[in-house]
């Protein structure tokens, strides 16, 4: 009887430990970070042109700020303004009078990410010969900057 009981237990053990096979799978995870550049703020350039003082006048500049994706190369271009004559930028009064001015900046670089904005370094000036005989009044121009990664 003991032998029968042991045999039954062995058979029961074999039946309850049936073999099961498992398998694995992999999941590939990927992402693409888009090269993006955006301006955070606009800028201004202001000149005080006093013919009695004369000389070349440097503009007071409030520089635009922008950011670009980290390590993305960026390029800034502009449209030369609303009153350009060829490649010469001009401010215009309410009439037809123009005052030429120069406007320059660093046009290329590399982004440092959204939390590390870049401030443009714009230089602007007006030569004495271009305003010494200009009519009094307000002159203006609008330059549109475009940034691309």
Tab-separated table of C-alpha atoms in Angstrom:
chain	number	residue	atom	x	y	z
A	1	UNK	CA	0.000	0.000	0.000
A	2	UNK	CA	2.866	2.314	0.750
A	3	UNK	CA	4.295	1.626	-2.677
A	4	UNK	CA	0.974	2.419	-4.309
A	5	UNK	CA	0.685	5.687	-2.376
A	6	UNK	CA	4.230	6.739	-3.326
A	7	UNK	CA	3.552	5.823	-6.965
A	8	UNK	CA	0.347	7.863	-6.934
A	9	UNK	CA	2.134	10.846	-5.407
A	10	UNK	CA	4.888	10.635	-8.014
A	11	UNK	CA	2.402	10.465	-10.868
A	12	UNK	CA	0.433	13.342	-9.354
A	13	UNK	CA	3.628	15.363	-9.028
A	14	UNK	CA	4.559	14.749	-12.624
A	15	UNK	CA	1.145	15.709	-13.839
A	16	UNK	CA	1.057	18.919	-11.820
A	17	UNK	CA	4.503	20.069	-12.981
A	18	UNK	CA	3.686	20.198	-16.667
A	19	UNK	CA	6.229	22.224	-18.675
A	20	UNK	CA	5.244	25.734	-19.809
A	21	UNK	CA	7.255	27.758	-22.286
A	22	UNK	CA	7.555	31.562	-22.091
A	23	UNK	CA	8.800	34.124	-24.577
A	24	UNK	CA	10.009	37.752	-24.637
A	25	UNK	CA	9.450	40.740	-26.901
A	26	UNK	CA	11.235	44.042	-27.244
A	27	UNK	CA	9.766	47.502	-27.642
A	28	UNK	CA	11.848	50.109	-29.417
A	29	UNK	CA	11.290	53.633	-28.112
A	30	UNK	CA	12.404	56.613	-30.193
A	31	UNK	CA	11.857	60.347	-30.418
A	32	UNK	CA	12.811	63.195	-32.696
A	33	UNK	CA	13.527	66.626	-31.225
A	34	UNK	CA	12.535	69.277	-33.734
A	35	UNK	CA	15.061	71.978	-34.491
A	36	UNK	CA	13.128	75.103	-33.517
A	37	UNK	CA	13.950	78.775	-33.141
A	38	UNK	CA	11.623	81.447	-31.793
A	39	UNK	CA	11.876	85.108	-30.882
A	40	UNK	CA	10.957	85.931	-27.265
A	41	UNK	CA	10.937	89.696	-27.791
A	42	UNK	CA	11.202	92.395	-30.440
A	43	UNK	CA	13.801	95.122	-30.448
A	44	UNK	CA	14.037	98.848	-31.055
A	45	UNK	CA	16.655	101.246	-32.332
A	46	UNK	CA	16.386	104.940	-31.520
A	47	UNK	CA	18.483	107.823	-32.842
A	48	UNK	CA	18.700	111.440	-31.682
A	49	UNK	CA	20.017	113.332	-34.695
A	50	UNK	CA	21.079	116.879	-33.789
A	51	UNK	CA	22.620	118.787	-36.726
A	52	UNK	CA	24.125	121.339	-34.308
A	53	UNK	CA	26.217	118.580	-32.739
A	54	UNK	CA	26.921	116.663	-35.953
A	55	UNK	CA	29.031	113.556	-36.243
A	56	UNK	CA	28.154	109.927	-36.706
A	57	UNK	CA	25.327	108.897	-34.363
A	58	UNK	CA	25.069	105.439	-32.867
A	59	UNK	CA	21.582	104.163	-32.172
A	60	UNK	CA	20.307	103.232	-28.738
A	61	UNK	CA	19.372	99.591	-29.197
A	62	UNK	CA	16.954	97.372	-27.312
A	63	UNK	CA	18.008	93.988	-28.694
A	64	UNK	CA	15.581	91.212	-29.588
A	65	UNK	CA	15.906	87.941	-27.681
A	66	UNK	CA	15.401	84.456	-29.111
A	67	UNK	CA	16.106	80.807	-28.415
A	68	UNK	CA	16.913	77.771	-30.531
A	69	UNK	CA	16.965	74.045	-29.872
A	70	UNK	CA	20.247	73.009	-28.239
A	71	UNK	CA	23.007	72.498	-30.824
A	72	UNK	CA	20.761	73.641	-33.698
A	73	UNK	CA	22.565	75.980	-36.056
A	74	UNK	CA	20.560	79.157	-36.651
A	75	UNK	CA	20.609	81.907	-39.237
A	76	UNK	CA	18.948	85.321	-39.025
A	77	UNK	CA	18.044	87.315	-42.105
A	78	UNK	CA	16.066	90.516	-42.669
A	79	UNK	CA	14.085	92.315	-45.346
A	80	UNK	CA	16.154	95.575	-45.301
A	81	UNK	CA	13.144	97.480	-43.988
A	82	UNK	CA	10.119	99.169	-45.534
A	83	UNK	CA	12.021	102.062	-47.095
A	84	UNK	CA	15.037	100.306	-48.596
A	85	UNK	CA	16.544	101.601	-51.815
A	86	UNK	CA	18.514	98.697	-53.214
A	87	UNK	CA	20.586	97.512	-50.269
A	88	UNK	CA	20.438	100.868	-48.432
A	89	UNK	CA	18.193	101.027	-45.381
A	90	UNK	CA	16.292	104.280	-44.925
A	91	UNK	CA	14.107	105.886	-42.308
A	92	UNK	CA	11.312	107.964	-43.805
A	93	UNK	CA	9.339	110.922	-42.477
A	94	UNK	CA	5.628	111.572	-43.144
A	95	UNK	CA	6.606	112.997	-46.532
A	96	UNK	CA	9.202	111.632	-48.890
A	97	UNK	CA	12.396	112.527	-47.011
A	98	UNK	CA	14.754	109.664	-46.235
A	99	UNK	CA	17.652	109.284	-43.822
A	100	UNK	CA	19.954	106.340	-44.595
A	101	UNK	CA	21.167	104.229	-41.694
A	102	UNK	CA	23.297	101.160	-41.137
A	103	UNK	CA	22.049	98.142	-39.244
A	104	UNK	CA	24.102	95.031	-38.575
A	105	UNK	CA	24.131	91.956	-36.366
A	106	UNK	CA	25.652	88.519	-36.057
A	107	UNK	CA	23.586	86.371	-38.409
A	108	UNK	CA	24.569	82.809	-37.428
A	109	UNK	CA	25.198	80.739	-34.348
A	110	UNK	CA	24.253	77.652	-32.380
A	111	UNK	CA	21.294	77.291	-30.036
A	112	UNK	CA	21.647	76.434	-26.356
A	113	UNK	CA	18.049	75.364	-25.697
A	114	UNK	CA	14.851	77.122	-24.693
A	115	UNK	CA	16.034	77.929	-21.160
A	116	UNK	CA	19.167	79.670	-22.463
A	117	UNK	CA	17.943	82.575	-24.611
A	118	UNK	CA	20.238	84.508	-26.910
A	119	UNK	CA	20.202	88.297	-27.067
A	120	UNK	CA	20.966	89.729	-30.501
A	121	UNK	CA	23.732	92.287	-30.677
A	122	UNK	CA	22.460	94.879	-33.147
A	123	UNK	CA	24.628	97.829	-34.129
A	124	UNK	CA	23.012	100.819	-35.830
A	125	UNK	CA	24.295	104.206	-36.894
A	126	UNK	CA	23.596	107.264	-39.041
A	127	UNK	CA	26.385	109.236	-40.716
A	128	UNK	CA	26.399	113.029	-40.296
A	129	UNK	CA	26.225	113.625	-44.048
A	130	UNK	CA	22.905	111.738	-44.118
A	131	UNK	CA	21.043	113.906	-41.563
A	132	UNK	CA	22.847	117.267	-41.379
A	133	UNK	CA	20.431	118.874	-43.895
A	134	UNK	CA	17.355	116.727	-43.249
A	135	UNK	CA	14.021	118.408	-42.415
A	136	UNK	CA	13.077	118.328	-38.715
A	137	UNK	CA	10.551	115.702	-37.719
A	138	UNK	CA	10.083	112.040	-36.977
A	139	UNK	CA	11.540	109.367	-39.216
A	140	UNK	CA	11.005	105.620	-38.944
A	141	UNK	CA	11.455	102.254	-40.583
A	142	UNK	CA	10.459	98.693	-39.747
A	143	UNK	CA	12.847	95.796	-40.328
A	144	UNK	CA	11.483	92.246	-40.164
A	145	UNK	CA	13.908	89.628	-38.861
A	146	UNK	CA	13.515	85.956	-39.727
A	147	UNK	CA	15.275	83.172	-37.842
A	148	UNK	CA	15.619	79.646	-39.165
A	149	UNK	CA	17.241	76.578	-37.619
